[in-house]
Amino acid sequence: MPGTNLTRDEAATRAALLDVTSYTIDLDLTTGDKTFASTTTISFTATTPGASTFADLVGAVVHEITLNGESLDPSTVHVDDRLELTGLQAENTLVVRADCAYSHTGEGLHRFVDPADGRVYLYSQFEVPDARRVFTTFEQPDLKSVFTFNVTAPEDWKVVSNSPSPAPQPLGDGKALFAFAPTQRMSTYITALVAGEYHEVQDVYEGKYGTIPLGHYCRQSLVPYLDTEELVKLTRQGFAFFEEAFDYPYPFGKYDQLYVPEYNMGAMENAGCVTLRDEYLPRSRQPRSFYEFRCSVILHEMAHMWFGDLVTMKWWDDLWLNESFAEWACYHAEVEATEYTDSWTGFANARKQTGYRQDQLPSTHPIAADNFDLHAVEVNFDMITYAKGASVLKQLVAWVGIDDFMAGLRQYFKDHAFGNSEFTDLLSALEKASGRELAGWAEEWLRTAGVNTLAPEFELDAEGAYSRLAVRQTAHADWPTLRRHRIGIGLYDEVGGRLVRRTYVETDVEGALTEVPELVGEKQPDLLLLNDSDHTYAKIRLDERSLATAVSGLSKLDDSLARALVWGAAWDMTRDAEMAATDYVDLVLANIGAETDAWGVSRIPSTASTAAALYTAPEHREEVRSRWEKGMHALALAAEPGSDSQLTFVRTWAASARSEESLAALESLLDGAPSLDGLAVDQDLRWSLVTALAAAGRAGTRIDDELAADATISGQEHAAAARASQPDAAAKAEAWRAGMLDASTPNETARSIVLAFMRAGQDDVLAPYVAEYLEVAGSVWENLGTHRASVALNYAFPTVLASPELEASVQEWLATTTAPVPAVRFVREGLADVQRALAAQARDAQA
Ligand SMILES: [Zn+2]
């Protein structure tokens, strides 16, 4: 039984047989709050009359199926979420009348009732294969078609889709028909429907190819936080940049951005109808990194309008290219076209780190993954696909040059507009534009997994100058590929209290050892920085002198990107048990107060928190955690009033608070004692403080009190997280039930719970959840669905209990399990994290 899976081979067979002329989709959203009526009419041709195929419709109750005027029996034809279609003619019409279910997992057509005011909001999320939960489809990216949506809804609703929203036609009883014009040719997964009592603001972009209407939408209860002016500004900057850079007009007419609730990802590139998580409209003070990230998301989705929506991958094998390109393009556009001109530093400090992390897990895979079926696609939607892929495209740009890279892209868009393509099509466009052979490059970077490490190797002469300098390249034994890297090398000296770059060269690293003759004769610098400029994707090592320079004065380095590389090198060395966690915590405490990059400020304290709680030797841990807590408090007090550093350090201090002094201070902040100068104790910060107290077991009635004062979905999610973080057996049991077992818990609430559940220092109360986790891993995939199951298994793994005993029990489970493959993947990843922690602890024991 195929179930909801679909293989690449099945899709290729179906694509060879069919051409889908059009879809007409009639949806009635007024039939109740559990289901909606869905009637789909598909016109399609078949190359082989008499042949058979199938259409897709998942989780539906089918009432009527007609193929070419002949009525078919749903009970025999709609089996296992597929509709078997036999005896095809050259031209066919399929009509399917069904009732489909609203979703509460963020997959399909999600329905949300706002607790703040009882208003109803719907939105669709179809990637990868979920349009078939809303209408009957041939669900695969290369069967593009035109789609006509006719939607019956309450007449006062906003109804938004890929085509411009039509005027409602009254049907009586407060209902209306919203009859949309046919869309452009597109894939099913980027069609969309958003409907409900949304707030709407319209604006326009006037560009070189004409006017694009720009809509912004959000829930009524978020209207005060919809910063339309800023969002319109970024959107216009993005369009101006991409229309010029891609040399192709925006293809989908209007451009709506809809901020929607309980959203699983960051956003989705539905053609002309982009959905984004509505946490991007914050009600409380957020640091600049938040806005920098939001800007990157807006530009990422916009880049997809060309790369993904106009030209679409043939099959999900090229999902990586879709996502990696949008990632690369959004940072490139952010730097070139918006105020976030340091975004590549932010990328190095934050996003790129997620790629390095994922690439060192046992589940890593080549960027170009073998996505032979939909199950494979689901598990490969990871940071290899996004962050590593974007980093490798950045290296490709350094390899061929930005001008040739853009020239190749422009030709690619023109050649494949409204069609489907494969990676080889892009590669040959880039080869033609650059004159460089790229097949070999693609083979080593895209078809192999793992991250290389680059370390300096040198000898000094009697005067302290390099008599030899080389770059040593290594790889993990399981992923032994050595690659060609275009890198910069920087030599920095301490001059007048600053670390100043004396020399910079660029060179091609190839094989295990690359000599760098250009730098022979240069005096050994205080800091030798490989991959300066961050062109390549590789872990770098600091030599002894350079590491000492970093620990004693990283903040003397003025260039934020160079600092990001040093921060990253130190963190990698800590994770790889080459630097003691204690030393890493000291490095952060000594230098983070002077960090200026938005992402550096936001992210680096969280790595040091992990180092203190998880990577320190048990015998040092109490002392280091206490030093970290005190240090963060001191940094918070010393930070510039009203700065991002102040806000981040207060949040980090709260999350690490265990001493009576800190906890009492958090309580008085909540109770209205004078705050730090310039610090607003706003709603989200209040929840951080309540959660910190809850985690220490002294929230009392504060969770209930805070929720009573904040009766929003955000408040409910924060309250659920705060409850889950308590060191209390009953609270843990209830959180486990809601987060890991109960399929009816809304997706975002469940996510908040599992993120808060495992806390360092709660060993006794968490101990039973090792067995519970391994038990649940066998059934969670079926019980909770793909998205919730992934989140649950990822975040609820008991890494915080890392010990040889935990390692042994997980290994024993792995040896005998019959759990589904994706679930086993998460357990293996958890085991790898435990082993990494144990190695780091052993290294720290020598400190
Ligand atoms: Zn994307």
mmCIF file of N, CA, C and O and ligand atoms in Angstrom, residues 269 300-301 304 322-323 326 386, ligand 1:
data_model
loop_
_atom_site.group_PDB
_atom_site.id
_atom_site.type_symbol
_atom_site.label_atom_id
_atom_site.label_comp_id
_atom_site.label_asym_id
_atom_site.label_seq_id
_atom_site.Cartn_x
_atom_site.Cartn_y
_atom_site.Cartn_z
ATOM 1 N N GLU A 269 6.694 30.236 0.288
ATOM 2 C CA GLU A 269 6.737 31.038 -0.933
ATOM 3 C C GLU A 269 5.560 30.797 -1.870
ATOM 4 O O GLU A 269 5.752 30.760 -3.087
ATOM 5 N N HIS A 300 14.024 35.951 1.347
ATOM 6 C CA HIS A 300 14.125 34.530 0.955
ATOM 7 C C HIS A 300 12.875 34.128 0.157
ATOM 8 O O HIS A 300 12.971 33.560 -0.929
ATOM 9 N N GLU A 301 11.709 34.453 0.699
ATOM 10 C CA GLU A 301 10.468 34.068 0.006
ATOM 11 C C GLU A 301 10.348 34.803 -1.330
ATOM 12 O O GLU A 301 9.880 34.253 -2.328
ATOM 13 N N HIS A 304 12.304 33.198 -4.007
ATOM 14 C CA HIS A 304 11.617 31.999 -4.509
ATOM 15 C C HIS A 304 10.627 32.309 -5.635
ATOM 16 O O HIS A 304 10.276 31.417 -6.401
ATOM 17 N N ASN A 322 16.613 24.742 -4.555
ATOM 18 C CA ASN A 322 15.546 25.688 -4.283
ATOM 19 C C ASN A 322 15.839 26.486 -3.008
ATOM 20 O O ASN A 322 15.828 27.726 -2.997
ATOM 21 N N GLU A 323 16.116 25.757 -1.934
ATOM 22 C CA GLU A 323 16.285 26.402 -0.629
ATOM 23 C C GLU A 323 17.654 27.068 -0.486
ATOM 24 O O GLU A 323 17.769 28.166 0.034
ATOM 25 N N ALA A 326 17.586 30.329 -2.413
ATOM 26 C CA ALA A 326 16.804 31.388 -1.754
ATOM 27 C C ALA A 326 17.564 31.926 -0.545
ATOM 28 O O ALA A 326 17.546 33.122 -0.257
ATOM 29 N N TYR A 386 19.399 23.966 3.771
ATOM 30 C CA TYR A 386 19.340 25.430 3.838
ATOM 31 C C TYR A 386 20.730 26.034 4.075
ATOM 32 O O TYR A 386 21.297 26.669 3.199
HETATM 33 ZN ZN ZN B 1 12.516 28.516 1.044
#
